[in-house]
PDB file of C-alpha atoms in Angstrom:
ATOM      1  CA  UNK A   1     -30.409  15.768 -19.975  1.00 49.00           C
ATOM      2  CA  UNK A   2     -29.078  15.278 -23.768  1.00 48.00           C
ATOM      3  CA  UNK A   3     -26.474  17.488 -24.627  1.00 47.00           C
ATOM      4  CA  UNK A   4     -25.239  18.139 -28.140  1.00 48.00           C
ATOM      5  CA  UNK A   5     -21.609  18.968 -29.666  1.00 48.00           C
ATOM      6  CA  UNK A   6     -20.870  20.329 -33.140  1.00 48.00           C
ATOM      7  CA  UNK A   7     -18.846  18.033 -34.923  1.00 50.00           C
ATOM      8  CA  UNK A   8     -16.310  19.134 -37.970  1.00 49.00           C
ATOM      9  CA  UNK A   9     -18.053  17.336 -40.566  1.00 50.00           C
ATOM     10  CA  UNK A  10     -21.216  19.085 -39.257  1.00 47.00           C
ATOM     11  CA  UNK A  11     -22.696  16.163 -37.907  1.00 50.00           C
ATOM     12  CA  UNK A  12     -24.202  16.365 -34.428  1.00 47.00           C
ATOM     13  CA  UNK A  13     -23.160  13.891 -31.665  1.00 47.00           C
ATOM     14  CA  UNK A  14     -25.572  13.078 -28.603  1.00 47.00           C
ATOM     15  CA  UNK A  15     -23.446  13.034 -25.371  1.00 46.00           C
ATOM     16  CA  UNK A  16     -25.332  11.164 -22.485  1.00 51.00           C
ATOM     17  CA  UNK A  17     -23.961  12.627 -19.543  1.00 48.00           C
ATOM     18  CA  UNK A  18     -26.021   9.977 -16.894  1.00 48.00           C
ATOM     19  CA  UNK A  19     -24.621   7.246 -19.285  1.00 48.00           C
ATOM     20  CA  UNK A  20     -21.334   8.105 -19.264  1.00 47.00           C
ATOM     21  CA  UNK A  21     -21.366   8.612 -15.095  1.00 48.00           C
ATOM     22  CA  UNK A  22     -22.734   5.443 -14.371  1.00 46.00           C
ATOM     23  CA  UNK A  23     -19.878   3.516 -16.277  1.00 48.00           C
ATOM     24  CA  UNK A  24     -17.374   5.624 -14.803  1.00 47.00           C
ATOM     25  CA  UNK A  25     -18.548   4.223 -11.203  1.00 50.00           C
ATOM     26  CA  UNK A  26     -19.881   1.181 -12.059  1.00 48.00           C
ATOM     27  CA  UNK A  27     -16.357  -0.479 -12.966  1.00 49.00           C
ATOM     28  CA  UNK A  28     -16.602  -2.666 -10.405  1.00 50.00           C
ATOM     29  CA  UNK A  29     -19.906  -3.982 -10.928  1.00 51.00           C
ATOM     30  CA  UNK A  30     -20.501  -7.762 -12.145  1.00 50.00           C
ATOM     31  CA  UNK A  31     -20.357  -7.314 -15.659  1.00 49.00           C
ATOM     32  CA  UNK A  32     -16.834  -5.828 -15.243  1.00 46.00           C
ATOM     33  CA  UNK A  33     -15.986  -7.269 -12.228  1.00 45.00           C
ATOM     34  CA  UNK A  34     -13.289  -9.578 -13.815  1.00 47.00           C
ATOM     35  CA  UNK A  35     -11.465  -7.289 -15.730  1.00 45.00           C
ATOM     36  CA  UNK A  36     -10.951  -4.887 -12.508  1.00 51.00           C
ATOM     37  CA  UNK A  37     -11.565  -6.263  -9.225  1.00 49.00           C
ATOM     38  CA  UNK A  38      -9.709  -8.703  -7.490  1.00 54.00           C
ATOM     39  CA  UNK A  39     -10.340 -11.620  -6.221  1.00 65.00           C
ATOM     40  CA  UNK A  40     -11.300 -12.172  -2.602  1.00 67.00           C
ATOM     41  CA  UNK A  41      -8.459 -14.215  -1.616  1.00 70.00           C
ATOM     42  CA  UNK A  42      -6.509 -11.791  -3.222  1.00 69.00           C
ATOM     43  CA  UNK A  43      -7.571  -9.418  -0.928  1.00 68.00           C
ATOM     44  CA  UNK A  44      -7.279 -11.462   2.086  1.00 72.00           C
ATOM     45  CA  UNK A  45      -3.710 -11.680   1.544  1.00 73.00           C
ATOM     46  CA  UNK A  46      -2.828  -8.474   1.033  1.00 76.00           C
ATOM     47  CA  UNK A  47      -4.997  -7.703   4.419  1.00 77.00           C
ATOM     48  CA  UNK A  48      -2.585 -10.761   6.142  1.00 79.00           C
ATOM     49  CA  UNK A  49       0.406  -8.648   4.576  1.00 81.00           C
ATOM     50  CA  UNK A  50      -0.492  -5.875   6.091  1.00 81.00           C
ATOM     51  CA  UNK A  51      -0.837  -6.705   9.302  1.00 80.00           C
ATOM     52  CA  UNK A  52       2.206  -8.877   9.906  1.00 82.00           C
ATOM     53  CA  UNK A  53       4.195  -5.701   8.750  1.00 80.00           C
ATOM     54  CA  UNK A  54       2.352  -3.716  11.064  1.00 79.00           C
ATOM     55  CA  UNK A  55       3.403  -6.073  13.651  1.00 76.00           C
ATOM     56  CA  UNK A  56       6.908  -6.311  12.773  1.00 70.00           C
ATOM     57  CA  UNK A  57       7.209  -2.513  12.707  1.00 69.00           C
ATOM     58  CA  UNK A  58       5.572  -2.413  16.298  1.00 66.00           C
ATOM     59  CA  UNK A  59       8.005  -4.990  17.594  1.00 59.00           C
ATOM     60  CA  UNK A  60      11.139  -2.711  16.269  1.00 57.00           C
ATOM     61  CA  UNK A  61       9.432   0.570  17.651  1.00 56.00           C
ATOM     62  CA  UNK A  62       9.581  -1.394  21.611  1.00 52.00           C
ATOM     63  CA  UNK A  63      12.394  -2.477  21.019  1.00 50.00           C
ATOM     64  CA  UNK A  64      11.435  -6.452  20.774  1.00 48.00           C
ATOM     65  CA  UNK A  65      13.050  -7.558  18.094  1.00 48.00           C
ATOM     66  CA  UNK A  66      14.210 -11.172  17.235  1.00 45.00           C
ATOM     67  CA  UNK A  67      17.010 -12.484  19.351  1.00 49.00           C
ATOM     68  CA  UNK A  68      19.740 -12.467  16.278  1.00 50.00           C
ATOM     69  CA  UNK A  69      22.927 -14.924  17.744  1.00 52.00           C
ATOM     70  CA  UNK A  70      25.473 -12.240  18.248  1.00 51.00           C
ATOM     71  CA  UNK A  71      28.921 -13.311  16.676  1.00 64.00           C
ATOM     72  CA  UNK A  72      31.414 -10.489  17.549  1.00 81.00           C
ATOM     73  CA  UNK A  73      34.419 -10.750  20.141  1.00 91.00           C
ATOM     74  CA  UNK A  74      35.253  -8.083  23.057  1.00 94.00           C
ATOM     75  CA  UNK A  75      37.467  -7.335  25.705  1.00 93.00           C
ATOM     76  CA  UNK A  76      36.083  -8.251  29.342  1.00 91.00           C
ATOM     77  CA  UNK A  77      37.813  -7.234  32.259  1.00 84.00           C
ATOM     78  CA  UNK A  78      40.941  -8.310  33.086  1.00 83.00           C
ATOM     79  CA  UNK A  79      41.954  -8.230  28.944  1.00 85.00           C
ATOM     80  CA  UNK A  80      39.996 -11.555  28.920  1.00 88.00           C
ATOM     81  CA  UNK A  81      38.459 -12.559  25.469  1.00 92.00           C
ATOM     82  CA  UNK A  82      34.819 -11.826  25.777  1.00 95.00           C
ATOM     83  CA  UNK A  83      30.907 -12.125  24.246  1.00 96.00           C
ATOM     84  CA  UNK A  84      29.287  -9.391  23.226  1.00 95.00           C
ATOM     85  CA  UNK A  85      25.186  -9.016  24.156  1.00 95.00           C
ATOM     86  CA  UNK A  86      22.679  -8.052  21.674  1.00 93.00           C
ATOM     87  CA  UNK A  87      22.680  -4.260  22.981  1.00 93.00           C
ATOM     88  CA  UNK A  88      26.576  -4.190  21.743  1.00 92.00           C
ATOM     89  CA  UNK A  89      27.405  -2.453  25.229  1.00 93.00           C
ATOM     90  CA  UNK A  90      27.839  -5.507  27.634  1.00 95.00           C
ATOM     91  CA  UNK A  91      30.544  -7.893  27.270  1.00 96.00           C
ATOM     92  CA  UNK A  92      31.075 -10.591  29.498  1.00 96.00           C
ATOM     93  CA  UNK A  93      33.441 -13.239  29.673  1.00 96.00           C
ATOM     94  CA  UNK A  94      34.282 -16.229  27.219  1.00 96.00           C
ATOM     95  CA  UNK A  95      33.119 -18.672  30.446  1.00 97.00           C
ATOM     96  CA  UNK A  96      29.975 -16.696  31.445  1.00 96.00           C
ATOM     97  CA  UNK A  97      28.654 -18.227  27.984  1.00 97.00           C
ATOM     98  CA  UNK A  98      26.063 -21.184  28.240  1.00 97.00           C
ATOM     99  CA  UNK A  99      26.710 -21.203  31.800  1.00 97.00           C
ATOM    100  CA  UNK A 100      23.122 -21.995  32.389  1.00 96.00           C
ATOM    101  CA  UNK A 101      23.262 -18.508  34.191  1.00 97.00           C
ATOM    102  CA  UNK A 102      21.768 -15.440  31.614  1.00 97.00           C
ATOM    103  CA  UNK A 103      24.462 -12.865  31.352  1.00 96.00           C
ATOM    104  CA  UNK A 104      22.742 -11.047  28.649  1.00 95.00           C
ATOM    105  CA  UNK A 105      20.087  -8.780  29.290  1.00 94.00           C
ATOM    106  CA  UNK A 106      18.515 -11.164  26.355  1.00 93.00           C
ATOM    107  CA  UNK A 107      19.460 -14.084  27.368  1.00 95.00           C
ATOM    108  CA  UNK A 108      21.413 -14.538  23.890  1.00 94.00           C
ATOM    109  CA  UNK A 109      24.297 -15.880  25.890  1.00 96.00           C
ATOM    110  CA  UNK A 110      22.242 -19.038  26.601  1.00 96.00           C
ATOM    111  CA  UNK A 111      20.351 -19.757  23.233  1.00 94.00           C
ATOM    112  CA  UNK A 112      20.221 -22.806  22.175  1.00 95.00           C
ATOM    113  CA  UNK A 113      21.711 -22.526  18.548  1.00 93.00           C
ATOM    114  CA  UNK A 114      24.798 -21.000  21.130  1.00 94.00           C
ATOM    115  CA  UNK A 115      25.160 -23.840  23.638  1.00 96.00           C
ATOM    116  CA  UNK A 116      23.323 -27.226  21.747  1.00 96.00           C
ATOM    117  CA  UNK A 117      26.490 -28.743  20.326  1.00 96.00           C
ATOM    118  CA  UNK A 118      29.803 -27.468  22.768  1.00 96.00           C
ATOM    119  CA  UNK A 119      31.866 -26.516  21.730  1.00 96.00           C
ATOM    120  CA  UNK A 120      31.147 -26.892  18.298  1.00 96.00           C
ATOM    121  CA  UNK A 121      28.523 -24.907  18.100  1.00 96.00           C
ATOM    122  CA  UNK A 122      30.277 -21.878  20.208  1.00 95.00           C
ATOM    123  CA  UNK A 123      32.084 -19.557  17.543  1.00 95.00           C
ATOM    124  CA  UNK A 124      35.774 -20.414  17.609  1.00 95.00           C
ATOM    125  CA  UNK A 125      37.114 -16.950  19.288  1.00 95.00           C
ATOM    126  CA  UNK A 126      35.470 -18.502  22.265  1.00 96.00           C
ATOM    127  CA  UNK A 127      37.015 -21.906  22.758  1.00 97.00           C
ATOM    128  CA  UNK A 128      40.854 -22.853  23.395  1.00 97.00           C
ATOM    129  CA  UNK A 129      41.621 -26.305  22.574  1.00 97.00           C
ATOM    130  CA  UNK A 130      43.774 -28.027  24.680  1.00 97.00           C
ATOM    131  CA  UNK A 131      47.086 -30.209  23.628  1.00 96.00           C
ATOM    132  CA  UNK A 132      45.097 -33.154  24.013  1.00 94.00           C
ATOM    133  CA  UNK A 133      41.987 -33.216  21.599  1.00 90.00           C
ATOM    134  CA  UNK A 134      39.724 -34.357  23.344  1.00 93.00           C
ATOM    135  CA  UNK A 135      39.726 -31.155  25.486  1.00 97.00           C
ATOM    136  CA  UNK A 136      38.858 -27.397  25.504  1.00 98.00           C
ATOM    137  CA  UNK A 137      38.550 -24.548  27.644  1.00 98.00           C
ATOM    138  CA  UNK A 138      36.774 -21.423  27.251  1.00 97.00           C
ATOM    139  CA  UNK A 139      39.532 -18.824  25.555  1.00 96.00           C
ATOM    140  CA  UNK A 140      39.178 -16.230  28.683  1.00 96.00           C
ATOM    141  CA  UNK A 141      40.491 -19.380  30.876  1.00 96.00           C
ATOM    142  CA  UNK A 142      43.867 -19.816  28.441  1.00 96.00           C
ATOM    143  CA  UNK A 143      46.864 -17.982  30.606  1.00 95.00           C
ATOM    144  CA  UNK A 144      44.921 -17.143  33.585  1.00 94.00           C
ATOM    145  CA  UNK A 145      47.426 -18.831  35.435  1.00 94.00           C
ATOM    146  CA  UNK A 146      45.431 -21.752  36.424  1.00 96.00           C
ATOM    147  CA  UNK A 147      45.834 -25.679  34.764  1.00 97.00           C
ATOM    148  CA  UNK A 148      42.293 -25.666  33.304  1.00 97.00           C
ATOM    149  CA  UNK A 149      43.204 -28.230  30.543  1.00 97.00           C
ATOM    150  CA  UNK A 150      44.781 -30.719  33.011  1.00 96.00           C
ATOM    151  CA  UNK A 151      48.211 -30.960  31.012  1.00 96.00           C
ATOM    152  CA  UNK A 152      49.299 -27.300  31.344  1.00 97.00           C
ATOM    153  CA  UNK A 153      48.702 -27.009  27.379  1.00 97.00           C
ATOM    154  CA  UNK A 154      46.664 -23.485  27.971  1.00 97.00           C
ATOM    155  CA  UNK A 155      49.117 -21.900  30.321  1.00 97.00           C
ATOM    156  CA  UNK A 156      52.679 -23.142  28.670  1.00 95.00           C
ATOM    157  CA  UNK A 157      54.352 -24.037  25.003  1.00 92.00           C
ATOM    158  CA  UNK A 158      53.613 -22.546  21.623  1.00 92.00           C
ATOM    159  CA  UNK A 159      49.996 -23.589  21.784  1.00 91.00           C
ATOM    160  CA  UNK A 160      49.135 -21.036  24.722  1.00 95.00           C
ATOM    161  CA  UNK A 161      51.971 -18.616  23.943  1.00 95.00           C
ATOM    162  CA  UNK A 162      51.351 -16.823  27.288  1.00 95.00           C
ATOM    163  CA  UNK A 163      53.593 -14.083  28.784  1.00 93.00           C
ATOM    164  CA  UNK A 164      56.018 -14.575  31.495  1.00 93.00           C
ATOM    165  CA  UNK A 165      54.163 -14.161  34.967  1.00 93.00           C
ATOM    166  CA  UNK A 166      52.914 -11.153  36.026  1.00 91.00           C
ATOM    167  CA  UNK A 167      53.185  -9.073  39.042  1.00 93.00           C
ATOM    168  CA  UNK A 168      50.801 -10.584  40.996  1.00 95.00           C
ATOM    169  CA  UNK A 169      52.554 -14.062  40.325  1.00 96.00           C
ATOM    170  CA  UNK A 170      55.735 -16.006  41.438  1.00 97.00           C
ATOM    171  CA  UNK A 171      57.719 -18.121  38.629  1.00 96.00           C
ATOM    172  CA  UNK A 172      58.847 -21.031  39.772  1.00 97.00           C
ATOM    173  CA  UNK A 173      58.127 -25.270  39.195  1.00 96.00           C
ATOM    174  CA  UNK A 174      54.491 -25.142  41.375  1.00 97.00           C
ATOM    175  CA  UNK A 175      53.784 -28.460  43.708  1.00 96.00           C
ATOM    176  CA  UNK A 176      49.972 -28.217  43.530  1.00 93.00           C
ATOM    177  CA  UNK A 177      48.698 -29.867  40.312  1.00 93.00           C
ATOM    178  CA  UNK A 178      46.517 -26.597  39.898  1.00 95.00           C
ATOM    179  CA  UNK A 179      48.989 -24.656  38.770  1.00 97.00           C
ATOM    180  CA  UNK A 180      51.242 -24.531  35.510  1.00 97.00           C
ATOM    181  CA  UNK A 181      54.673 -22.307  35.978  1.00 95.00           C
ATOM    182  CA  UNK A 182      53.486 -19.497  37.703  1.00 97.00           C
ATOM    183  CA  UNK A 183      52.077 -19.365  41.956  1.00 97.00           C
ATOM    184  CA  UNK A 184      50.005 -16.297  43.390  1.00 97.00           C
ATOM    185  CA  UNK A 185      52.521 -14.644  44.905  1.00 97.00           C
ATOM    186  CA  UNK A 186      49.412 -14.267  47.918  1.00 97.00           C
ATOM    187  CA  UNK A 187      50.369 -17.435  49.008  1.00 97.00           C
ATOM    188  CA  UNK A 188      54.301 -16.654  48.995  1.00 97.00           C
ATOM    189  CA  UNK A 189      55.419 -16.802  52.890  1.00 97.00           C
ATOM    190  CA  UNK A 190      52.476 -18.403  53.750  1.00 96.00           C
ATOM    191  CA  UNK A 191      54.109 -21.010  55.600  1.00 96.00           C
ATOM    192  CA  UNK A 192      53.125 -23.604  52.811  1.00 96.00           C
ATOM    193  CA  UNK A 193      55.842 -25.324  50.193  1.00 97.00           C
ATOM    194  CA  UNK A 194      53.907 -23.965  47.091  1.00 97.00           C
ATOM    195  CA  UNK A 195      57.369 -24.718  44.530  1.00 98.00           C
ATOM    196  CA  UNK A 196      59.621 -27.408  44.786  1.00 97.00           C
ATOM    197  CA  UNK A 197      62.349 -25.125  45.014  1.00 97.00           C
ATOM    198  CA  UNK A 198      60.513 -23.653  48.166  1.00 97.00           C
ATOM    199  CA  UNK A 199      61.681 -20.169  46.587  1.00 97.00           C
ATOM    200  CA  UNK A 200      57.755 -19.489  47.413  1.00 97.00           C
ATOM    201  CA  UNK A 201      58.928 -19.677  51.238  1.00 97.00           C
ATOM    202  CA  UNK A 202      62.691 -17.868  50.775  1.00 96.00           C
ATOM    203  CA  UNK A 203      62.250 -15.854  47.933  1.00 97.00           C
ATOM    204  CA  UNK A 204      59.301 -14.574  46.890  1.00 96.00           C
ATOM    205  CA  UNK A 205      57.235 -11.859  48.858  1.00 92.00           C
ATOM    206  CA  UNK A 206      53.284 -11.399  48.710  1.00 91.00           C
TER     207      UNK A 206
END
């Protein structure tokens, strides 16, 4: 059905209605096609797009994300220098790390961008290198009292800077090649020279 409009100039303009509608939906049909479709690879990218984002926001939702290497120090027990897990609760200790044990609920304490190159490729709060280069120990192992190095360089001098002993331990010049400066004082009166001054036997009690 025609349908006519006055015009100012009087003249009289046919409006086809059915004319009109069909190029209004027929846009996309091949004689336009070009100008506002797009292409079919076009389309099967944005489709790709949309499902790896899908994916990706299903894996945050349950929790699954991507095992990020965690590179923030704590406190373990005992005041030792510690790792920190993915979930930013547990710490464990500098020594639990690439232990070939998982600590982590993750795992992230055994990753292999963690533990490929040791100890370069440990971040540095975690490693204590020793007076002689050639050797480290894990940081929660400096001033623990025991000769982890070999040459006493993590429990004595400037390098360490530990404390004096503390109460559980006996000062003295140890026999046993294990020990640095300090003895358990556990093993004071035990019957057993522990210091060459045998003040472990005289002095000291456990």
């Amino acid at each position: 059905m025609n349908k006519t409009h006055p015009q100012r100039n009087g003249d009289v303009t046919t409006f086809d209605s059915a004319k009109s509608s069909s190029e209004e939906q027929g846009c996309c049909r091949p004689r336009c096609a070009r100008l506002c479709c797009p292409p079919r690879q076009a389309c099967v990218v944005l489709l790709l797009l949309a499902a790896i984002a899908a994916i990706m926001g299903l894996a945050i939702a349950l929790g699954l994300q991507p095992r990020a290497l965690v590179n923030r120090p704590c406190v373990a027990t005992h005041n030792w220098t510690g790792f920190l897990c993915n979930d930013r609760v547990t710490c464990i200790p500098a020594s639990q790390v690439c232990d070939g044990t998982a600590n982590c609920r993750n795992g992230e304490d055994e990753q292999e961008k963690l533990c490929g190159d040791l100890p370069r490729s440990l971040p540095a709060y975690l490693v204590f290198h020793c007076g002689n280069p050639e050797y480290w120990v894990y940081a929660d192992q400096r001033c623990n009292g025991m000769n982890d190095c070999g040459d006493c360089s993590d429990e004595m001098g400037r390098l360490a800077a530990c404390p004096p002993c503390g109460p559980a331990w006996w000062s003295c010049s140890p026999v046993h090649y294990k020990y640095c400066s300090c003895v358990p004082r556990a093993l004071c009166r035990d019957g057993v020279q522990h210091c060459l001054s045998w003040s472990d036997e005289y002095l000291c009690r456990p």
